[in-house]
Short mmCIF file of C-alpha atoms in Angstrom, two decimals:
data_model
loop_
_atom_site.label_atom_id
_atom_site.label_comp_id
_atom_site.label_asym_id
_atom_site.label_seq_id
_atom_site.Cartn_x
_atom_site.Cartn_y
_atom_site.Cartn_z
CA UNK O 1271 -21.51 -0.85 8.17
CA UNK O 1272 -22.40 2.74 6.85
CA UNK O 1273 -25.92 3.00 7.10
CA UNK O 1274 -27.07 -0.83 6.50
CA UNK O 1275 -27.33 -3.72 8.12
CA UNK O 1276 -27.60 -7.02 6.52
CA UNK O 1277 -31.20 -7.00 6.24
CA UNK O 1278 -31.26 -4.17 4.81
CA UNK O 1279 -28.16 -5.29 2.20
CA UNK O 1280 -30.64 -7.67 1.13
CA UNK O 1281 -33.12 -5.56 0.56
CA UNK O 1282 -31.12 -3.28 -1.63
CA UNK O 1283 -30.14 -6.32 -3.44
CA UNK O 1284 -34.01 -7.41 -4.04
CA UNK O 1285 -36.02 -3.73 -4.38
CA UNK O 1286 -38.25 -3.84 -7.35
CA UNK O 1287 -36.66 -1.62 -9.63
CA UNK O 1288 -36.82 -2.41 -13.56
CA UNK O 1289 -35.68 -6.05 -13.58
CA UNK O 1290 -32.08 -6.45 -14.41
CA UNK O 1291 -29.44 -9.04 -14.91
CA UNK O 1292 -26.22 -8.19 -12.67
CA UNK O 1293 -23.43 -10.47 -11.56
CA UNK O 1294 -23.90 -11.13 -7.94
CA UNK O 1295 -20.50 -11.98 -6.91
CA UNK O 1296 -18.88 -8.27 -6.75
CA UNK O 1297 -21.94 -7.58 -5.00
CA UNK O 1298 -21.35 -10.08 -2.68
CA UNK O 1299 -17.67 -9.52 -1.91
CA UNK O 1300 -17.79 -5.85 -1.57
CA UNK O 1301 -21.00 -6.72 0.85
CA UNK O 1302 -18.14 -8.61 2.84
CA UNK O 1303 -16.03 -5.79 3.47
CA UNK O 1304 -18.90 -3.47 4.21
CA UNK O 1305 -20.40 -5.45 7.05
CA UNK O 1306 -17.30 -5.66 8.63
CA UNK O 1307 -16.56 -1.92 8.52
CA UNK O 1308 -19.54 -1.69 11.06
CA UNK O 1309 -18.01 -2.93 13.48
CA UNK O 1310 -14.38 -2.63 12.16
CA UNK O 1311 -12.95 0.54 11.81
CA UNK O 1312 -9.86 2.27 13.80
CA UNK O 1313 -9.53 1.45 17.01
CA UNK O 1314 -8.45 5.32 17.61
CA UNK O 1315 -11.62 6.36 15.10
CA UNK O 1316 -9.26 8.43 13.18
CA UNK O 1317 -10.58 8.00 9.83
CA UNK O 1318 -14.29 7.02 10.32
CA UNK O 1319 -16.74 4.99 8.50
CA UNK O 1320 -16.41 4.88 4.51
CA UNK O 1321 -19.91 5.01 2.79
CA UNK O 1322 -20.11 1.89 0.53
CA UNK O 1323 -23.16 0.90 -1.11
CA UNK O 1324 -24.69 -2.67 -1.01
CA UNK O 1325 -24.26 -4.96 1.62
CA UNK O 1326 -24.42 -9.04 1.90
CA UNK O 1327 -22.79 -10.91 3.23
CA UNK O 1328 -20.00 -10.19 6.45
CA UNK O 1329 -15.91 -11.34 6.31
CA UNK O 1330 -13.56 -8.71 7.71
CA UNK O 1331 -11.63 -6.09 5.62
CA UNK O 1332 -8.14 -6.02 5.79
CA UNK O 1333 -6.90 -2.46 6.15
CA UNK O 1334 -2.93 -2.34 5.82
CA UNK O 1335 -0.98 0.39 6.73
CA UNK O 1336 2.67 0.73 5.83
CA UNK O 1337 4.12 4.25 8.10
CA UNK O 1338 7.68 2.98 7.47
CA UNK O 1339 10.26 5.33 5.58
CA UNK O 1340 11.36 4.71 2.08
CA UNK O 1341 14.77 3.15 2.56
CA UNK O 1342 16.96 0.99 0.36
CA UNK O 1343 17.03 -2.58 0.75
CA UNK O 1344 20.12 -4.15 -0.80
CA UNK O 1345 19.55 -8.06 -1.57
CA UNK O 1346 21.20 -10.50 -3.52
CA UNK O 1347 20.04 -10.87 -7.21
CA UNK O 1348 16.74 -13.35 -7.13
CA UNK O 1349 17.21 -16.32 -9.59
CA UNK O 1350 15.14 -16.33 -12.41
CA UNK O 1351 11.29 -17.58 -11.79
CA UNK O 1352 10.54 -20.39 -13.96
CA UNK O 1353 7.21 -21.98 -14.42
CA UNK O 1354 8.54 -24.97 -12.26
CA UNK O 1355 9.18 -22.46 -9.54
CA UNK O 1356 5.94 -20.93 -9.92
CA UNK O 1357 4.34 -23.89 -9.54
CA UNK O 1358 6.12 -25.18 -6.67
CA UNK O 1359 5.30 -21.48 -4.74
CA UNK O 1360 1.68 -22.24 -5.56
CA UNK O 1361 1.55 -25.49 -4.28
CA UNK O 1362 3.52 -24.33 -0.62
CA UNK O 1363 1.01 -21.53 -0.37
CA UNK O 1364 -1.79 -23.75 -1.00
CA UNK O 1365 -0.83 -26.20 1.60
CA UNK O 1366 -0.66 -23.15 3.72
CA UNK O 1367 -3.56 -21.44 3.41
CA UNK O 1368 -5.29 -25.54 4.18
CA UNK O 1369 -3.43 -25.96 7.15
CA UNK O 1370 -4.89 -22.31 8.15
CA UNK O 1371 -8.27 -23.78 7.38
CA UNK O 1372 -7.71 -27.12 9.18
CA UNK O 1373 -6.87 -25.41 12.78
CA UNK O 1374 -9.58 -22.73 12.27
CA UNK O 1375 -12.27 -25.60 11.95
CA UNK O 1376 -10.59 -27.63 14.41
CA UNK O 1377 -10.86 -25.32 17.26
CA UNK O 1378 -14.35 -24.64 15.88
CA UNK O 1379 -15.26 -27.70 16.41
CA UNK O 1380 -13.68 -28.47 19.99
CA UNK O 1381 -14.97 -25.01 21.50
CA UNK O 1382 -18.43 -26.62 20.39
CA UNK O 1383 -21.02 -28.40 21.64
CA UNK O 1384 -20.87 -31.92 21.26
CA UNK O 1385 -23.48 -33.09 18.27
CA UNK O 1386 -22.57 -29.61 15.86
CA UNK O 1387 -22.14 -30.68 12.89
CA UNK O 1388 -20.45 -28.35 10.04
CA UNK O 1389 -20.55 -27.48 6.59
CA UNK O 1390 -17.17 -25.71 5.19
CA UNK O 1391 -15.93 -26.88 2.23
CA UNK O 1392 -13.69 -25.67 0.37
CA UNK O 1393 -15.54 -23.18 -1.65
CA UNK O 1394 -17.31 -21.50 1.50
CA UNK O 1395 -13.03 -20.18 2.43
CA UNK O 1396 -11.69 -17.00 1.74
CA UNK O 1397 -8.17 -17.32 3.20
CA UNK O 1398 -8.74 -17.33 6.62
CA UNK O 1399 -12.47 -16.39 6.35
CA UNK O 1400 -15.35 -18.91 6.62
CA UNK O 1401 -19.19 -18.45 5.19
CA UNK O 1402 -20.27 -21.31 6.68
CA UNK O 1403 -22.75 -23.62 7.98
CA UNK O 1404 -23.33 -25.35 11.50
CA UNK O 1405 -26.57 -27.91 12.54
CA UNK O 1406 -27.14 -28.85 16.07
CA UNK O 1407 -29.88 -31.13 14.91
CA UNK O 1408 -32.53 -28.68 14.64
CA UNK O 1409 -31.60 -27.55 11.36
CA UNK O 1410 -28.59 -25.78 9.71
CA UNK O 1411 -27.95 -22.25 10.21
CA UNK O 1412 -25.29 -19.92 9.15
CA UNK O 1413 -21.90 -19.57 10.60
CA UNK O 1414 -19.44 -16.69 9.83
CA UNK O 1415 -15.95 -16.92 11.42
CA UNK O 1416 -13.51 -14.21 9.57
CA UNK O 1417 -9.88 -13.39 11.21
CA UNK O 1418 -8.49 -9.93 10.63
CA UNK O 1419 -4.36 -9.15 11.04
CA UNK O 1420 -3.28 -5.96 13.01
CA UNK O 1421 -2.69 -2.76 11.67
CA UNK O 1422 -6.09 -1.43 13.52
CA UNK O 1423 -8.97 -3.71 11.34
CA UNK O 1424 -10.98 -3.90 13.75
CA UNK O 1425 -12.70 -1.53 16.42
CA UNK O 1426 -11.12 -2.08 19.94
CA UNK O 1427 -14.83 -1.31 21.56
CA UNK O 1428 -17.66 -2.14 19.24
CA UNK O 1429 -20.16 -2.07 21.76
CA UNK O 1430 -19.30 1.99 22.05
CA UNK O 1431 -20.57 1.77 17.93
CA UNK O 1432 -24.12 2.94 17.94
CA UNK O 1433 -24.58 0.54 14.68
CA UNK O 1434 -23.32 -2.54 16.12
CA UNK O 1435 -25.26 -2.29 18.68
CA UNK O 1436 -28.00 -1.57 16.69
CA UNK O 1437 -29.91 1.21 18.27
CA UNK O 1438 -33.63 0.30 18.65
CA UNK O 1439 -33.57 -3.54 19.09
CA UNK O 1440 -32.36 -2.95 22.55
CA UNK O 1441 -29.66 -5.81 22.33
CA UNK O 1442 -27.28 -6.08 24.93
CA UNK O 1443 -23.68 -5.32 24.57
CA UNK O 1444 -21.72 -6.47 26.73
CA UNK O 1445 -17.51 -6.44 26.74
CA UNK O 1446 -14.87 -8.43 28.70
CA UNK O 1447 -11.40 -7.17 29.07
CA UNK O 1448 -8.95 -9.96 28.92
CA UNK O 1449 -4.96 -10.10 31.10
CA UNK O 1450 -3.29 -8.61 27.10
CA UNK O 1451 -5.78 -5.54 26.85
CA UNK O 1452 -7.61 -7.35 24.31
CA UNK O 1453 -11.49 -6.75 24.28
CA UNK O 1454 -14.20 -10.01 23.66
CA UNK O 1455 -17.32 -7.91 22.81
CA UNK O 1456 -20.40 -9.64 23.03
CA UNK O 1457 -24.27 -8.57 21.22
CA UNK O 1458 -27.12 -10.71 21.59
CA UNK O 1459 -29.93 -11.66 19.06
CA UNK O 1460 -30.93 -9.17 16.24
CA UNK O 1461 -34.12 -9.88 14.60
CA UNK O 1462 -35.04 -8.02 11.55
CA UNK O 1463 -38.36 -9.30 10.29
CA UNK O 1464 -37.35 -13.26 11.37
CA UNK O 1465 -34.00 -12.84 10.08
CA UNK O 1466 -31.79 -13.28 13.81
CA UNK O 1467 -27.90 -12.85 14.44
CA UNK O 1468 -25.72 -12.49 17.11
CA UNK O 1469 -22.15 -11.05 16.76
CA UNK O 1470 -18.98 -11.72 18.85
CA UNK O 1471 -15.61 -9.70 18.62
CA UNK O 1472 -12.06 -10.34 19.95
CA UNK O 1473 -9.99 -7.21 19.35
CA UNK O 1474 -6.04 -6.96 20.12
CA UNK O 1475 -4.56 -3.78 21.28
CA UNK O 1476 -3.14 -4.01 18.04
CA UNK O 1477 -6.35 -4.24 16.24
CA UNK O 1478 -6.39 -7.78 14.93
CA UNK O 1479 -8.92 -10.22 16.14
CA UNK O 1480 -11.43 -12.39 15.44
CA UNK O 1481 -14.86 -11.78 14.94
CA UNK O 1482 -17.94 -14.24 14.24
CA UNK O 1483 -21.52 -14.29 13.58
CA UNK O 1484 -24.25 -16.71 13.85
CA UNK O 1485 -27.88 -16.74 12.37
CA UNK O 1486 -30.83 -18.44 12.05
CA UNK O 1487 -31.25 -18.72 8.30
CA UNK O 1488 -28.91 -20.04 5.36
CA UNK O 1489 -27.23 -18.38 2.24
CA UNK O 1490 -27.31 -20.26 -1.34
CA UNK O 1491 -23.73 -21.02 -1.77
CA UNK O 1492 -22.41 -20.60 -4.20
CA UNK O 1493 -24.34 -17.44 -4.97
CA UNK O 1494 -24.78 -17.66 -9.22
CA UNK O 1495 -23.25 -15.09 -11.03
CA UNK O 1496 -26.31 -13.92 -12.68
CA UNK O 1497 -29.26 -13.63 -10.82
CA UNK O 1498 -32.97 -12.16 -11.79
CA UNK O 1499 -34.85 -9.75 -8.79
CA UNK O 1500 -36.36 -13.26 -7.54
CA UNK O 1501 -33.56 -15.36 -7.58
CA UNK O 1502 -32.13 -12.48 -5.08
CA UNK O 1503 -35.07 -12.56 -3.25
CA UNK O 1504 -34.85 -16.52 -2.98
CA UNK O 1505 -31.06 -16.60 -1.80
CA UNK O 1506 -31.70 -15.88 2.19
CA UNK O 1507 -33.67 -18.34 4.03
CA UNK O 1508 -35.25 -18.44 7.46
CA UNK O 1509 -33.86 -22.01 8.30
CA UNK O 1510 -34.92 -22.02 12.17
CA UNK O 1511 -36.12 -19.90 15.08
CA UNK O 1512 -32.96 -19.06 16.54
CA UNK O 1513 -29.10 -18.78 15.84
CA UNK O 1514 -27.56 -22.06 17.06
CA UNK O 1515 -25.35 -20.35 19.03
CA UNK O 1516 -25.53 -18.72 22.17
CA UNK O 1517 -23.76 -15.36 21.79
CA UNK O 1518 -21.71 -16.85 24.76
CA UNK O 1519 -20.99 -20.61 23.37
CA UNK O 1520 -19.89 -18.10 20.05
CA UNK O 1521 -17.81 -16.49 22.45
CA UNK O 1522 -16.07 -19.62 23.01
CA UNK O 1523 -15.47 -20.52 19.77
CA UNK O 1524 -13.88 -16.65 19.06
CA UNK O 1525 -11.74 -17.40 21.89
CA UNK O 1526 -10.84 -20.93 20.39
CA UNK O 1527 -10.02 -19.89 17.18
CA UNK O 1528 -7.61 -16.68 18.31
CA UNK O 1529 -5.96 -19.22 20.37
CA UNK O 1530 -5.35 -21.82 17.66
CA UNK O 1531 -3.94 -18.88 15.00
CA UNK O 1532 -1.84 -16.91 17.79
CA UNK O 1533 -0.92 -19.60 20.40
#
């Protein structure tokens, strides 16, 4: 992400200028796109990193692309849309987007460790994208599993991106290249002042993938939508010494949950 990280996001988000009274949630979803674009871009690096300016918390940006020509598509006339048929729409693309959610957490779950427990209702979904929440017994702890569609969204080589591997904290990158092309990059624990993460990425030659991160602290969910300075300050917290992942048991569950979208 250009120029932050996420402790530094927070930061921004909690500096002691002149108190003020700001809704959090645009805040928090453009935060979503921007921690993606760290390690998200082109795979190619044609267009480069777009500043933003806050950062929070991390669900992949969708980037789409259309290179076709303009050509004329002859149809027959649609029938008229009626609030009946409206209604009928939203109800098949709600039952959709659920049984999207339902085989994301179920291969979350089975590329586990037996005893996780989970915390993703419905709120913490953002299509395909979970801000979640996992407890091995030793506490709850964040869990962010966000699915991005081709049309180069995410980096191909991530470990090659001086900001995902985060320069200075002398984390390990490490990538394995699997029989389609497609890269699982790996980066062990980031601590910034308690607040640990690791990150996994699965990128397709077409630049789709999955990507996932796992922490040691929890977010208040919902986030409110007006918030004083301390209220900001109070919304992170250190929840446990580690993430309760492994950065290779996350690797699993990256793998399971490409697997369970893309057969």
């Amino acid at each position: 992400m250009s120029g932050t990280d996420l402790h530094e996001g927070f930061s921004r988000l909690v500096a002691d200028e002149p108190p003020m009274h700001i809704d959090i949630r645009p805040v928090m979803q453009k935060g979503k796109r921007l921690r993606s674009r760290r390690r998200m871009g082109y795979a190619a690096g044609s267009l480069g990193v777009i500043g933003l300016a806050a950062a929070a918390i991390a669900v992949p940006l969708v980037l789409a692309h259309d290179t076709a020509k303009p050509r004329l598509n002859i149809a027959p006339v649609a029938a008229p849309v009626t609030a009946q048929s409206q209604q009928q729409l939203g109800l098949a693309r709600q039952r959709a987007v659920e049984a999207r959610h339902a085989a994301i957490m179920a291969a979350i779950e089975e590329a586990s460790p037996a005893g996780f427990t989970f915390n993703a209702s419905p709120d913490r979904w953002s299509e395909g994208d979970l801000e979640g929440e996992v407890n091995d017994g030793a506490g709850p702890a964040r869990l962010m599993v966000g699915v991005s569609p081709t049309n180069g969204s995410q980096q191909l080589h991530p470990c090659k991106d001086a900001e995902f591997r985060a320069v200075g904290q002398a984390a390990r990158c490490r990538e394995r290249t699997l029989a389609d092309g497609s890269v699982l990059s790996l980066r062990d624990v980031i601590d910034s002042d308690g607040i640990k993460y690791i990150d996994v990425v699965l990128t397709h030659p077409d630049g789709g993938g999955v990507n996932a991160e796992s922490g040691n602290f929890t977010i208040d969910w919902p986030p409110p939508s007006v918030a004083t300075a301390q209220q900001k300050r109070d919304m992170i917290h250190v929840s446990r010494p580690d993430p309760t992942y492994t950065v290779d048991q996350l690797g699993q569950v990256v793998l399971a949950v490409d697997r369970a979208l893309n057969g």
